[in-house]
Coordinates of C-alpha atoms in Angstrom, one line a residue:
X1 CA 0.0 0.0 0.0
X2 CA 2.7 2.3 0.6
X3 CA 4.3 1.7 -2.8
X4 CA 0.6 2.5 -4.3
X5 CA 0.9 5.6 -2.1
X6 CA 4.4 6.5 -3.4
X7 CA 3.7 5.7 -6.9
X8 CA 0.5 8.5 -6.6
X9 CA 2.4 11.1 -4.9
X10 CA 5.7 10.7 -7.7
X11 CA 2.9 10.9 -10.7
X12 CA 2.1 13.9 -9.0
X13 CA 4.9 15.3 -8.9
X14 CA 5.9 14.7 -12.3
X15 CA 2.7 15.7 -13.3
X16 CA 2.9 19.3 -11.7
X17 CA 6.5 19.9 -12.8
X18 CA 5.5 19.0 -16.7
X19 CA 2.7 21.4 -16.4
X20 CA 5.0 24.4 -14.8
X21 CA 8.1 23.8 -16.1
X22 CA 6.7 23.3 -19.8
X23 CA 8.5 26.4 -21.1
X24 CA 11.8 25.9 -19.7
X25 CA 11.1 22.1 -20.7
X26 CA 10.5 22.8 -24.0
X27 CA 6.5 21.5 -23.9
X28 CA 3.6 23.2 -23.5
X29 CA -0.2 21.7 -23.9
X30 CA -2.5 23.8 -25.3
X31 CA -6.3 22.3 -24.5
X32 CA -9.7 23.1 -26.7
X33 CA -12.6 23.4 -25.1
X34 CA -14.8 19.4 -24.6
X35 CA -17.4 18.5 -27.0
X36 CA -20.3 16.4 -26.7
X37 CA -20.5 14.3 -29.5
X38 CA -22.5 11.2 -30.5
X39 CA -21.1 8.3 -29.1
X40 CA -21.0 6.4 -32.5
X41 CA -19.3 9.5 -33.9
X42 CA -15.3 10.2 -34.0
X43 CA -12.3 11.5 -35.5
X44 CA -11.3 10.0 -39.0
X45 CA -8.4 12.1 -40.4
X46 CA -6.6 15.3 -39.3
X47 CA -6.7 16.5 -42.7
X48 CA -3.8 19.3 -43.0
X49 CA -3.6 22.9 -41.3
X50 CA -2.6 26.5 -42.2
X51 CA -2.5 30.1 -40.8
X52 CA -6.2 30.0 -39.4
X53 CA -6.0 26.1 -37.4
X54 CA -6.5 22.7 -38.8
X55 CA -9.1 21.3 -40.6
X56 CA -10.6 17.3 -39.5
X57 CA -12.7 15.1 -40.7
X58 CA -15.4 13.0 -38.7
X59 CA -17.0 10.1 -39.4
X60 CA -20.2 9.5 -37.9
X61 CA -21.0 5.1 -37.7
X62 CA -24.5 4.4 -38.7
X63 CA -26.5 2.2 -36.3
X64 CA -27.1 -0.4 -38.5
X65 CA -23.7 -2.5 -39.3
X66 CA -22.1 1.2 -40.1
X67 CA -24.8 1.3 -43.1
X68 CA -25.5 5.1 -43.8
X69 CA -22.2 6.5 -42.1
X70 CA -21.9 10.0 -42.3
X71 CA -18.9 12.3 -42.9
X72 CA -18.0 15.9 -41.7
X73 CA -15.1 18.2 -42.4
X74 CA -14.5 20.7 -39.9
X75 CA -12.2 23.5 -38.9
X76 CA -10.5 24.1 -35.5
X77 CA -9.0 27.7 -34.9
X78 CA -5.1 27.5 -33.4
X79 CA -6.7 27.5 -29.7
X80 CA -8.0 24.0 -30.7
X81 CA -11.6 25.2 -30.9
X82 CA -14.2 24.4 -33.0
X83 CA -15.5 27.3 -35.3
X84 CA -17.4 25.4 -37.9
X85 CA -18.2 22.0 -39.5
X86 CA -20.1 21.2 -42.9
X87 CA -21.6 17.4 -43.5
X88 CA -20.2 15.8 -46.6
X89 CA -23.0 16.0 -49.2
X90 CA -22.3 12.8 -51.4
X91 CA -25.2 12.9 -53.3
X92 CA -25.1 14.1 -57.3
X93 CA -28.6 13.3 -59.4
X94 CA -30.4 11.1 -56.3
X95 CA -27.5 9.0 -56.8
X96 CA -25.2 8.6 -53.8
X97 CA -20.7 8.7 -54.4
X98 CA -18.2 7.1 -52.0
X99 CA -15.9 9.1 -50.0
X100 CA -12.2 8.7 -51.3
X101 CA -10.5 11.1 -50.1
X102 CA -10.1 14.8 -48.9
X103 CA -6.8 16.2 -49.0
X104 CA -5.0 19.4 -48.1
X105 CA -2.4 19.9 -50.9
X106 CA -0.7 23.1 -51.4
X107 CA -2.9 25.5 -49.1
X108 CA -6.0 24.1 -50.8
X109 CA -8.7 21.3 -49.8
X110 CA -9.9 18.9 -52.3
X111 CA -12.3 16.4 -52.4
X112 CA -11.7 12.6 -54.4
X113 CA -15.2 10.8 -54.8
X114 CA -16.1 7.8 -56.8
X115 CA -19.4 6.3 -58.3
X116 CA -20.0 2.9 -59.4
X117 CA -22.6 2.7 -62.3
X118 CA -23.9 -0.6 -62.4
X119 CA -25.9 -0.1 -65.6
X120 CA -22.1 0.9 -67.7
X121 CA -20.2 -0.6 -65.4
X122 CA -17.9 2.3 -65.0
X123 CA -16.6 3.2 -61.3
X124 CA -15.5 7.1 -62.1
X125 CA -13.4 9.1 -59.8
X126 CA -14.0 12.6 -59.1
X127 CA -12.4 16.1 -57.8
X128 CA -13.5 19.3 -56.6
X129 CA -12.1 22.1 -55.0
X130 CA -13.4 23.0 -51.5
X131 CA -14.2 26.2 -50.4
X132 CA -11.6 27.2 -46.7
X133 CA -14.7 29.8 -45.9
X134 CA -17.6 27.7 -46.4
X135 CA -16.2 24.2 -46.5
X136 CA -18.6 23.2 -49.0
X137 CA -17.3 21.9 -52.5
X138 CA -16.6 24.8 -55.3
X139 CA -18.5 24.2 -59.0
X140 CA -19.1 20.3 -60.6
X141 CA -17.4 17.4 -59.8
X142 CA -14.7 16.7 -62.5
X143 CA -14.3 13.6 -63.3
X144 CA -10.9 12.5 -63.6
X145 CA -10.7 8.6 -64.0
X146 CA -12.5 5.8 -64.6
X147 CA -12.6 2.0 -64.4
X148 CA -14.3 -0.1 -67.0
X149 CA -15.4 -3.5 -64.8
X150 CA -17.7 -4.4 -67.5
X151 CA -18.1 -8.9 -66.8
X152 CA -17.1 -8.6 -63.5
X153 CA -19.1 -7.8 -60.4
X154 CA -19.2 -4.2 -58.3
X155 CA -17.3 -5.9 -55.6
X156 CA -14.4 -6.2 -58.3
X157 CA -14.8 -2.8 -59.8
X158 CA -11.3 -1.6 -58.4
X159 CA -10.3 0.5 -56.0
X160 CA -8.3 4.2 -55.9
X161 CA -5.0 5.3 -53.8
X162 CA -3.5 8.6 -53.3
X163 CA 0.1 9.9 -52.6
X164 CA 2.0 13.0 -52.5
X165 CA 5.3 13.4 -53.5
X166 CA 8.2 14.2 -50.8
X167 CA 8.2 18.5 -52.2
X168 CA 4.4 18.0 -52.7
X169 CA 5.0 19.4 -56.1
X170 CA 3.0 16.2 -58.1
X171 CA 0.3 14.2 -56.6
X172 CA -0.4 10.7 -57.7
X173 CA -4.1 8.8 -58.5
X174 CA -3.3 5.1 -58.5
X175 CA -6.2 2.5 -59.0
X176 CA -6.2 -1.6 -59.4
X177 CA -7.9 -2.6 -62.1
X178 CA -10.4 -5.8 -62.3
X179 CA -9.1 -9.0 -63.1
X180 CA -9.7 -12.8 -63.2
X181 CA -7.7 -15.5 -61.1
X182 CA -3.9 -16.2 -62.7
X183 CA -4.3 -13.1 -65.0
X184 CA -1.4 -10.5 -64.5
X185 CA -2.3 -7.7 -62.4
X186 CA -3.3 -4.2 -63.9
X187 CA -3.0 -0.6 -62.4
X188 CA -3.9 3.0 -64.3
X189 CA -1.8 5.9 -62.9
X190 CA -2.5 9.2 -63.0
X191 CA 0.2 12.4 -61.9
X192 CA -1.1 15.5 -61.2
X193 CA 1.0 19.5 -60.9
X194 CA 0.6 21.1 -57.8
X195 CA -2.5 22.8 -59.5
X196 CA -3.9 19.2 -59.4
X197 CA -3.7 19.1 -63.3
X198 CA -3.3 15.7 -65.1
X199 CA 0.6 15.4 -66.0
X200 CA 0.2 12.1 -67.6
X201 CA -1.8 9.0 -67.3
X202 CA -1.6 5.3 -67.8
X203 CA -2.8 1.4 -67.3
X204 CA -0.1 -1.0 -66.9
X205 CA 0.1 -4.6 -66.3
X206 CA 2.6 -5.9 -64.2
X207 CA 4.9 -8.5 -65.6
X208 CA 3.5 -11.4 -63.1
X209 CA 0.4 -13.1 -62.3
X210 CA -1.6 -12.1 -59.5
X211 CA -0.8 -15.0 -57.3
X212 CA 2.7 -14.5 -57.8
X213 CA 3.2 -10.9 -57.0
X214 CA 1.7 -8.5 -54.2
X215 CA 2.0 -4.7 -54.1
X216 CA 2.9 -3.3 -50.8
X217 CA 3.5 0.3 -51.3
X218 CA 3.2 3.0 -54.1
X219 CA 5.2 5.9 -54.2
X220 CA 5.4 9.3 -56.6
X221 CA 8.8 11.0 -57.0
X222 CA 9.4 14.5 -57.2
X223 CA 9.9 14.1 -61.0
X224 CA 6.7 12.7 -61.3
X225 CA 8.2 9.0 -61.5
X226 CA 6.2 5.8 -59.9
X227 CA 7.6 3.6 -58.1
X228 CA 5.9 0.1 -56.6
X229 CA 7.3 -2.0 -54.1
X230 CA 6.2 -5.6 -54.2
X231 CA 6.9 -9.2 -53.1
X232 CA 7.3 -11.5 -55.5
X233 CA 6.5 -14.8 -54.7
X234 CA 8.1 -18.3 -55.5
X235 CA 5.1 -19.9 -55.5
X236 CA 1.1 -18.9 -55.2
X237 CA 1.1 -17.0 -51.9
X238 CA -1.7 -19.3 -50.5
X239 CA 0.1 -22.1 -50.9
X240 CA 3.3 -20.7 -48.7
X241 CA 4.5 -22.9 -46.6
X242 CA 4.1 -21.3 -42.6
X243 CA 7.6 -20.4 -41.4
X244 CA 9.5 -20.3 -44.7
X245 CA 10.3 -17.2 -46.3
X246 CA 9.0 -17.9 -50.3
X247 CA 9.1 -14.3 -51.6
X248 CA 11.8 -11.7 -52.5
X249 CA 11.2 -8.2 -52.7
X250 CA 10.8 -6.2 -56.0
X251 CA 10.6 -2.5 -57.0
X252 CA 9.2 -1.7 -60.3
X253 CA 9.8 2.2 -61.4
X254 CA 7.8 3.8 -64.0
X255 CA 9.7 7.1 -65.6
X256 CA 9.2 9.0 -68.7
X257 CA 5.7 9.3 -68.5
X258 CA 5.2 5.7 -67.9
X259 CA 6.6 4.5 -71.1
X260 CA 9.8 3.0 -69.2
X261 CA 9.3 0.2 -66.8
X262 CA 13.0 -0.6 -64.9
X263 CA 12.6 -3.3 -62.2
X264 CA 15.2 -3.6 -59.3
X265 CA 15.4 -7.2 -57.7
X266 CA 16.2 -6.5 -54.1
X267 CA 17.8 -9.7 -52.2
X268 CA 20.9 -10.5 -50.4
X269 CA 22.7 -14.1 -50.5
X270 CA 22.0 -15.4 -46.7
X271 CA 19.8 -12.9 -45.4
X272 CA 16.1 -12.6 -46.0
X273 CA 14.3 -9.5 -46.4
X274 CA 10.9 -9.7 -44.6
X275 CA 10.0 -6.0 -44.5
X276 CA 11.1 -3.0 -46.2
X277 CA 10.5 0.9 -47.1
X278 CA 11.8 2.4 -49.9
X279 CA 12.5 6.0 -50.6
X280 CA 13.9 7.8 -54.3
X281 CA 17.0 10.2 -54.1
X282 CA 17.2 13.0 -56.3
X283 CA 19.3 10.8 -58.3
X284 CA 16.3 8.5 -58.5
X285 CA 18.8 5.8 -56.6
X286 CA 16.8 3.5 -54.5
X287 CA 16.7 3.5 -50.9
X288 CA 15.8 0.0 -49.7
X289 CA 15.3 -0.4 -45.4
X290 CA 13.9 -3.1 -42.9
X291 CA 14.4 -5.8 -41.1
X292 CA 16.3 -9.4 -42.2
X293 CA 15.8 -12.6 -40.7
X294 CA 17.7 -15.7 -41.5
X295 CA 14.7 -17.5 -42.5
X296 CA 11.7 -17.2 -40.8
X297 CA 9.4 -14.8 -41.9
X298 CA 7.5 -13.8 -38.9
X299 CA 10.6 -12.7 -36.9
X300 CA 13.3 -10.2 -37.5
X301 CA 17.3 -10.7 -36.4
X302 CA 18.7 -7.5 -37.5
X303 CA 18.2 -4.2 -39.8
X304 CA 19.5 -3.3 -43.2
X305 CA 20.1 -0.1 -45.1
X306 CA 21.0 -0.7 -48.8
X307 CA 21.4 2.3 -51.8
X308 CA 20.4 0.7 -55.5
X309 CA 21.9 2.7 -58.5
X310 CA 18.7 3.7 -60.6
X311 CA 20.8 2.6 -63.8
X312 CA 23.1 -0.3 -63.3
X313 CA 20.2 -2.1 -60.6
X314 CA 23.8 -2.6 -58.4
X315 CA 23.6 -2.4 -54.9
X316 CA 25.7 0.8 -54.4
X317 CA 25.8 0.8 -50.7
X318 CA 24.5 -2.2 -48.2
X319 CA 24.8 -2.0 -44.2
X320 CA 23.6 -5.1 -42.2
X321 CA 23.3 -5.1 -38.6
X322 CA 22.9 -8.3 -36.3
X323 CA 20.9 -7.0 -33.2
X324 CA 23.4 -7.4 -30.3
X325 CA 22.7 -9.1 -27.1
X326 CA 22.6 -5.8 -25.4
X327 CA 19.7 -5.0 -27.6
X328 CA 18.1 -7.9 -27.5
X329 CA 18.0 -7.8 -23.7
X330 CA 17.7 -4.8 -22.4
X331 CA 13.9 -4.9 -21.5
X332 CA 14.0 -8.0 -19.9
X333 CA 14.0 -9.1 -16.5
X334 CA 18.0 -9.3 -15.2
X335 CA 17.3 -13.9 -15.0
X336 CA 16.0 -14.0 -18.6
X337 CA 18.6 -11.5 -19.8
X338 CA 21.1 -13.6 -18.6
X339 CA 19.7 -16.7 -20.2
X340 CA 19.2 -15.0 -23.2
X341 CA 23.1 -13.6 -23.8
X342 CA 24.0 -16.9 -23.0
X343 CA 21.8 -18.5 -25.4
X344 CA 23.6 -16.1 -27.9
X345 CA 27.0 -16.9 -26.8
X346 CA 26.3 -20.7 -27.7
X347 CA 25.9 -19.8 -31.3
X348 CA 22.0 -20.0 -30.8
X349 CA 19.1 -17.9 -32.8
X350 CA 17.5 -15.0 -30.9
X351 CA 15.1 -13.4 -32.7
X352 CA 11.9 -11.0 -32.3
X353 CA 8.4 -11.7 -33.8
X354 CA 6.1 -9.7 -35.1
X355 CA 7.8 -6.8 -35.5
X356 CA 5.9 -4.0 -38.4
X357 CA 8.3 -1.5 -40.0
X358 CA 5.8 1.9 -39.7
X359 CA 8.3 4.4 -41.0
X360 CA 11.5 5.4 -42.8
X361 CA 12.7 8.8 -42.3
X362 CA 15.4 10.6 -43.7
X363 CA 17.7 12.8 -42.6
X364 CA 19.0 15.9 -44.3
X365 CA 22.5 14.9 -43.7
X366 CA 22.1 11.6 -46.0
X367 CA 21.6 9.8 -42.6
X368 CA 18.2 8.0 -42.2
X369 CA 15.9 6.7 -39.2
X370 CA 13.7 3.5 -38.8
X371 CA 10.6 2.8 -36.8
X372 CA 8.8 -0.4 -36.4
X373 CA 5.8 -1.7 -33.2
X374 CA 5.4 -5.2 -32.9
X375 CA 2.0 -6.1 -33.4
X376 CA -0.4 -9.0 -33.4
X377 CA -3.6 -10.3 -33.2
X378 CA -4.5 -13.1 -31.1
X379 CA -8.1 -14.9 -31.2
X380 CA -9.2 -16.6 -28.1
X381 CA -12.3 -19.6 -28.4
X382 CA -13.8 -20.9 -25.4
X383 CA -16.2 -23.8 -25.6
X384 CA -19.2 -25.1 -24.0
X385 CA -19.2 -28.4 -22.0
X386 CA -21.0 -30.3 -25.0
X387 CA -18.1 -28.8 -27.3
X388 CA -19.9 -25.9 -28.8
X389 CA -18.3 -22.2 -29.1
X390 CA -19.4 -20.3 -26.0
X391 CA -17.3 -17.0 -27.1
X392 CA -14.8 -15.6 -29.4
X393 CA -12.7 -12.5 -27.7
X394 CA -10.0 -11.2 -29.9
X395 CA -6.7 -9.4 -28.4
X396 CA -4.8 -6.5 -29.7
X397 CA -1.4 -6.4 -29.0
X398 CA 0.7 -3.2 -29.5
X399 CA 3.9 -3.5 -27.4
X400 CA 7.4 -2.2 -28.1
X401 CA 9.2 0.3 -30.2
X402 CA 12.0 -0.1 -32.0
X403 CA 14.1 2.6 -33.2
X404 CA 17.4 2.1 -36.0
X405 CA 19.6 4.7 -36.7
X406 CA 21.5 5.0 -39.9
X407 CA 24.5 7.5 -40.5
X408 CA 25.3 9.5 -43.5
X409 CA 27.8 6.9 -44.6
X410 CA 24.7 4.3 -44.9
X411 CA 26.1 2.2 -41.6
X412 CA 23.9 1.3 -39.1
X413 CA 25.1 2.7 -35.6
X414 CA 22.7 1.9 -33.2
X415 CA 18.9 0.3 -32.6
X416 CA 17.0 0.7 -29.4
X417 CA 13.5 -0.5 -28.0
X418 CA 11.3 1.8 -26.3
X419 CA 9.3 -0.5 -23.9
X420 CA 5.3 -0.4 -24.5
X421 CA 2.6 -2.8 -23.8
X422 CA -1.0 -2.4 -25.0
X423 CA -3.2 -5.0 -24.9
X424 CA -7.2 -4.7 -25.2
X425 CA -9.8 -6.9 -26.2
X426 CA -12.4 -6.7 -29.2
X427 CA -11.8 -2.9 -29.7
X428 CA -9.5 -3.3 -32.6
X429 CA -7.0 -1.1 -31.2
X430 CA -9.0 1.9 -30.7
X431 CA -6.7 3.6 -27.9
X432 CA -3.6 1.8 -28.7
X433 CA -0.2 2.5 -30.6
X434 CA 1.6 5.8 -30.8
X435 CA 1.6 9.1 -32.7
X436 CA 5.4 9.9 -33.6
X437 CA 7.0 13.6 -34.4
X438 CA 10.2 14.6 -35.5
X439 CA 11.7 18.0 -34.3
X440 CA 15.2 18.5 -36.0
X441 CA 17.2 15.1 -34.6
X442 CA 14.9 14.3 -32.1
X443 CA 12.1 11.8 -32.2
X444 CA 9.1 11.7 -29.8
X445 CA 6.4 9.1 -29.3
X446 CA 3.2 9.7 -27.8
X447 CA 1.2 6.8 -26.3
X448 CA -1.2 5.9 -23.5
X449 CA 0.6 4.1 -20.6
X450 CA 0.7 2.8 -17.1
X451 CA 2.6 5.1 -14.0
X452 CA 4.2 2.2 -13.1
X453 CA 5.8 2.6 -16.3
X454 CA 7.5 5.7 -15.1
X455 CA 9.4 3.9 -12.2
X456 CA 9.3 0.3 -13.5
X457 CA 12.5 -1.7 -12.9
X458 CA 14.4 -3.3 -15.8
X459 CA 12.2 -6.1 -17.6
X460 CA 9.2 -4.6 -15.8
X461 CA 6.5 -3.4 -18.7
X462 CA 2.5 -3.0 -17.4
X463 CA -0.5 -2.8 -19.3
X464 CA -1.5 0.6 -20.1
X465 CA -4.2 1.9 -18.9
X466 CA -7.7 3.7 -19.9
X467 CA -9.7 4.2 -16.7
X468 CA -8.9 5.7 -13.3
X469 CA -6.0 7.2 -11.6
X470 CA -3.6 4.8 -13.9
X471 CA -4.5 6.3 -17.3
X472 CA -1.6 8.2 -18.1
X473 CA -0.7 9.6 -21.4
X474 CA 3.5 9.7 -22.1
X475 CA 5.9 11.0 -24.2
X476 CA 9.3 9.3 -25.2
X477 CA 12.3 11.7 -26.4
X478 CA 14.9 10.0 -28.0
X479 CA 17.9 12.1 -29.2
X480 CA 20.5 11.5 -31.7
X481 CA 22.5 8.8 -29.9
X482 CA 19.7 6.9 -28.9
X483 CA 19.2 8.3 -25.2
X484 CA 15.6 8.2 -24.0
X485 CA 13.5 10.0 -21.9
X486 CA 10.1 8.9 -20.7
X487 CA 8.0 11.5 -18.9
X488 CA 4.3 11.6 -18.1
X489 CA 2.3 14.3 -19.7
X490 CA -1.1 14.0 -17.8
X491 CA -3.6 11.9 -16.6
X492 CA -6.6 10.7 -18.7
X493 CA -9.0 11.7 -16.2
X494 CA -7.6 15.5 -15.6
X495 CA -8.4 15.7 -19.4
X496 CA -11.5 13.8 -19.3
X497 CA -10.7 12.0 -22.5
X498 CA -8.1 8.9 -23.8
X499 CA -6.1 9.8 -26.5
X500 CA -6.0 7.8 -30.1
X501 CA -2.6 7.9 -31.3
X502 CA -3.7 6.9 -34.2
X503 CA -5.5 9.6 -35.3
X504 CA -3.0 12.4 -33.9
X505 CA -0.8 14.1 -36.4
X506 CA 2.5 16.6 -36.6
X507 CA 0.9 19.6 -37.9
X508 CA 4.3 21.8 -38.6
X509 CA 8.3 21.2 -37.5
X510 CA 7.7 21.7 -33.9
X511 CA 3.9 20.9 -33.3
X512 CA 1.1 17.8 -32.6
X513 CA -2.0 17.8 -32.5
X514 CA -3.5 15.2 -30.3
X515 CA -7.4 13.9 -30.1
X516 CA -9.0 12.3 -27.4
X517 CA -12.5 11.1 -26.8
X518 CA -14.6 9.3 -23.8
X519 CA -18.2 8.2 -24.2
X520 CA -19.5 11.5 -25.6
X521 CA -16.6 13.8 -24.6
X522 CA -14.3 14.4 -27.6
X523 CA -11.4 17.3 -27.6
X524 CA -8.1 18.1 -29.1
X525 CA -4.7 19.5 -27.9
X526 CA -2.0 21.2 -29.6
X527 CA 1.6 19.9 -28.5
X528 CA 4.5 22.3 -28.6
X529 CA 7.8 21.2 -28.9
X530 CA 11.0 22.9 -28.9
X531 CA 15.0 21.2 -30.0
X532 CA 18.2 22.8 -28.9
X533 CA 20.0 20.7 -30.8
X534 CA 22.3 22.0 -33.4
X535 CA 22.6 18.7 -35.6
X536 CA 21.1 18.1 -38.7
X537 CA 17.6 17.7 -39.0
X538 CA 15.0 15.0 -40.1
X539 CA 12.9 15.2 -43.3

């Protein structure tokens, strides 16, 4: 009991000296005002900002199996206050469009819908303008694609993606395109200007069947290049052997227009890729960064960092790095670490599992960053006496964070965890995960956590929580070398909402914006952060 006592009057503590020493800190919170909202209503997309605030959109369930959902845009003012919001009218000649997307690019709001027209079978895509004052659309939709899924069904009418290049200078429209089982795989691009005018436009079909080859990512350079990054598989992906790595990873790049396909096989002798990011230089060289494994696919070993020459397809640059035993054990318990750099002195395999790679960032020096969680689902059946199901719960797992830090010179100098554990139960996550910002060479992660968390011992990792006294939300700062500093920056119930970090966004270089709802009580904070350091900064 006294511990309990201790632990309260510590949170405390740290709680107060956050909130007065904020400036001198380098933090500051700046709260809106709570909202009542409907319970089946919440935040879907912090959609970009500019001198007046930030603009949001909100998605409103409908009660039936989400049938009838609604959407909102809406503005916030820079005290995080709400000063106006518009529903999303969908409907054009009694006939009702999808929501794709709305977008801020380049100080302006637009708005990407699609229609499905089951008597032409055309699914067209289109754009509008939205008014900043109003935040209704501006003029008639202009229709800017279309898919022809004329023999196949509306659930195989293809779908549309969006991406931005890295000086948001061209914008990319990229759609699947229908298809029947061991065809090869077709796509349609089209590259907007900054004045979201068409640059070019075209269908492709990739040079493997479907079951052989699956897209992962799609990414628009600032030349108006694409780029896909793929797996391609050694055999039909369902028929993948559990355990057993039966892909390679390939990047196909689309320049001139689309007229010239040049495709990068990226593998290693002995090391198996089994997640990756790519990003395109100026130079249009490839850079290729994950995790390896030495075989099985559903655990990582180490981290790479490879440059590919855009012209000769050689690997220019490669850095591999095992993850030490220091790495490897410096969340666990002092017993299990032992065991565990034993283990690895024998010669034996210690590996992680289900680890995600989230995020590549580069630095301005050359230099880069990686981020991954580990995450997993796990289903849990019980069963009645007489052997029928009784109930199905599912758990979410979000636990740890790793960080990898790459230097100019492409080598890999460090990798750290930051310790996390969220696990809930049938909510799919809702509170879970982090929100991540990048101020010059820093990093910070924002979560929801446990006080204990604050104080724990070595190996010692508790549940975060969402109710009560315990709900805390934290910030990890983690600086060029890998140091780390976890602080509290206030309790759930002093706000009177949990935050999703999923949902939260960097707005500018040095601020979040943070969104938090509880039953009916919704609000959003503004997060001020401030660097001394002198060292180059992250893109």
């Amino acid at each position: 009991m006294k511990k309990v006592f201790f632990l309260f009057l510590l949170l405390g503590s740290c709680l107060q000296s956050v909130q007065a020493q904020s400036r001198s800190e380098g933090l500051s919170i700046l709260w809106g005002n709570p909202q009542q909202e409907s319970k089946r209503s919440t935040l879907a997309d912090v959609i970009g900002h500019d001198e007046s605030g930030f603009y949001a959109l909100r998605l409103k369930v409908g009660a039936f199996y989400g049938i009838n959902s609604k959407f909102s845009l809406e503005h916030y003012d820079n005290s995080m206050n709400k000063t106006r919001t518009v529903e999303v009218d969908l409907e054009t000649d009694n006939k009702k469009r999808s929501l794709e997307q709305i977008v801020h690019y380049n100080n302006r709001l637009f708005i990407f819908t699609s229609l499905a027209d089951q008597k032409s079978k055309q699914k067209k895509l289109f754009l509008q303008p939205i008014s900043k004052t109003s935040l209704q659309p501006v003029g008639e939709p202009q229709q800017i694609s279309s898919i022809d899924y004329t023999g196949y069904s509306k659930g195989n009418s293809g779908n549309f993606g969006f991406s931005v290049s890295s000086d948001s200078t061209k914008f990319l429209v990229f759609y699947n395109l229908p298809y029947d089982q061991g065809e090869n795989e077709r796509f349609g691009f089209h590259v907007l200007d900054w004045e979201m005018k068409q640059l070019w436009e075209k269908q492709i079909e990739l040079p493997y069947q479907e079951e052989l080859f699956e897209v992962d990512r799609y990414k628009v350079d600032n030349a108006g290049n694409i780029h896909l990054l793929g797996r391609l598989f050694n055999e039909k992906r369902k028929l993948k052997r559990k355990g057993e790595p039966n892909y390679k990873y390939q990047v196909l790049s689309y320049r001139d227009n689309g007229s010239s396909l040049t495709d990068y096989a990226v593998e290693i002798p002995g090391k198996f890729l089994n997640d990756m990011q790519i990003a395109i230089l100026p130079n249009q060289d490839i850079i290729c960064a994950g995790f390896f494994s030495p075989a099985r696919t559903n655990s990582i070993s180490g981290s790479y960092f490879l440059t590919i020459d855009a012209k000769t397809k050689q690997v220019k640059k490669q850095s591999f790095k095992d993850f030490d035993a220091d790495f490897l054990t410096e969340n666990m318990r002092e017993g299990k670490a032992a065991a565990t750099k034993e283990k690895i002195e024998k010669g034996k395999s210690v590996e992680l599992y289900e680890f995600d790679l989230d995020d590549l960032v580069l630095r301005e020096d050359g230099g880069a960053m990686l981020v991954g969680e580990q995450y997993f689902i796990r289903v849990m059946t019980t069963y009645s006496p007489n052997g029928g199901i009784s109930s199905t719960k599912t758990q979410y797992h979000y636990n740890n964070i790793i960080v990898v830090n790459i230097n100019p010179q492409g080598e890999i100098e460090w990798a750290h965890q930051i310790p996390k554990r969220q696990r809930t139960v049938n909510d799919g996550g809702f509170y879970s995960s982090y929100t991540m910002a990048v101020v010059q060479d820093k990093l910070y992660f924002i979560f929801n956590d446990h006080p204990k968390n604050l104080i724990a011992k070595q190996g010692q990792v508790y549940n975060m929580r969402l109710t009560g006294n315990d709900a805390i939300v934290v910030m990890v700062e983690m600086d060029s070398q890998g140091n780390q500093t976890r602080r509290p920056l206030f309790k759930a119930s002093d706000a009177s909402v949990i935050i999703r970090p999923k949902v939260c966004e960097q707005l500018t270089n040095q601020e979040v914006v943070i969104f938090g709802q509880r039953r009916r009580l919704q609000r959003f904070a503004k997060i001020s952060l401030q660097s001394d350091s002198q060292s180059s900064s992250l893109k």
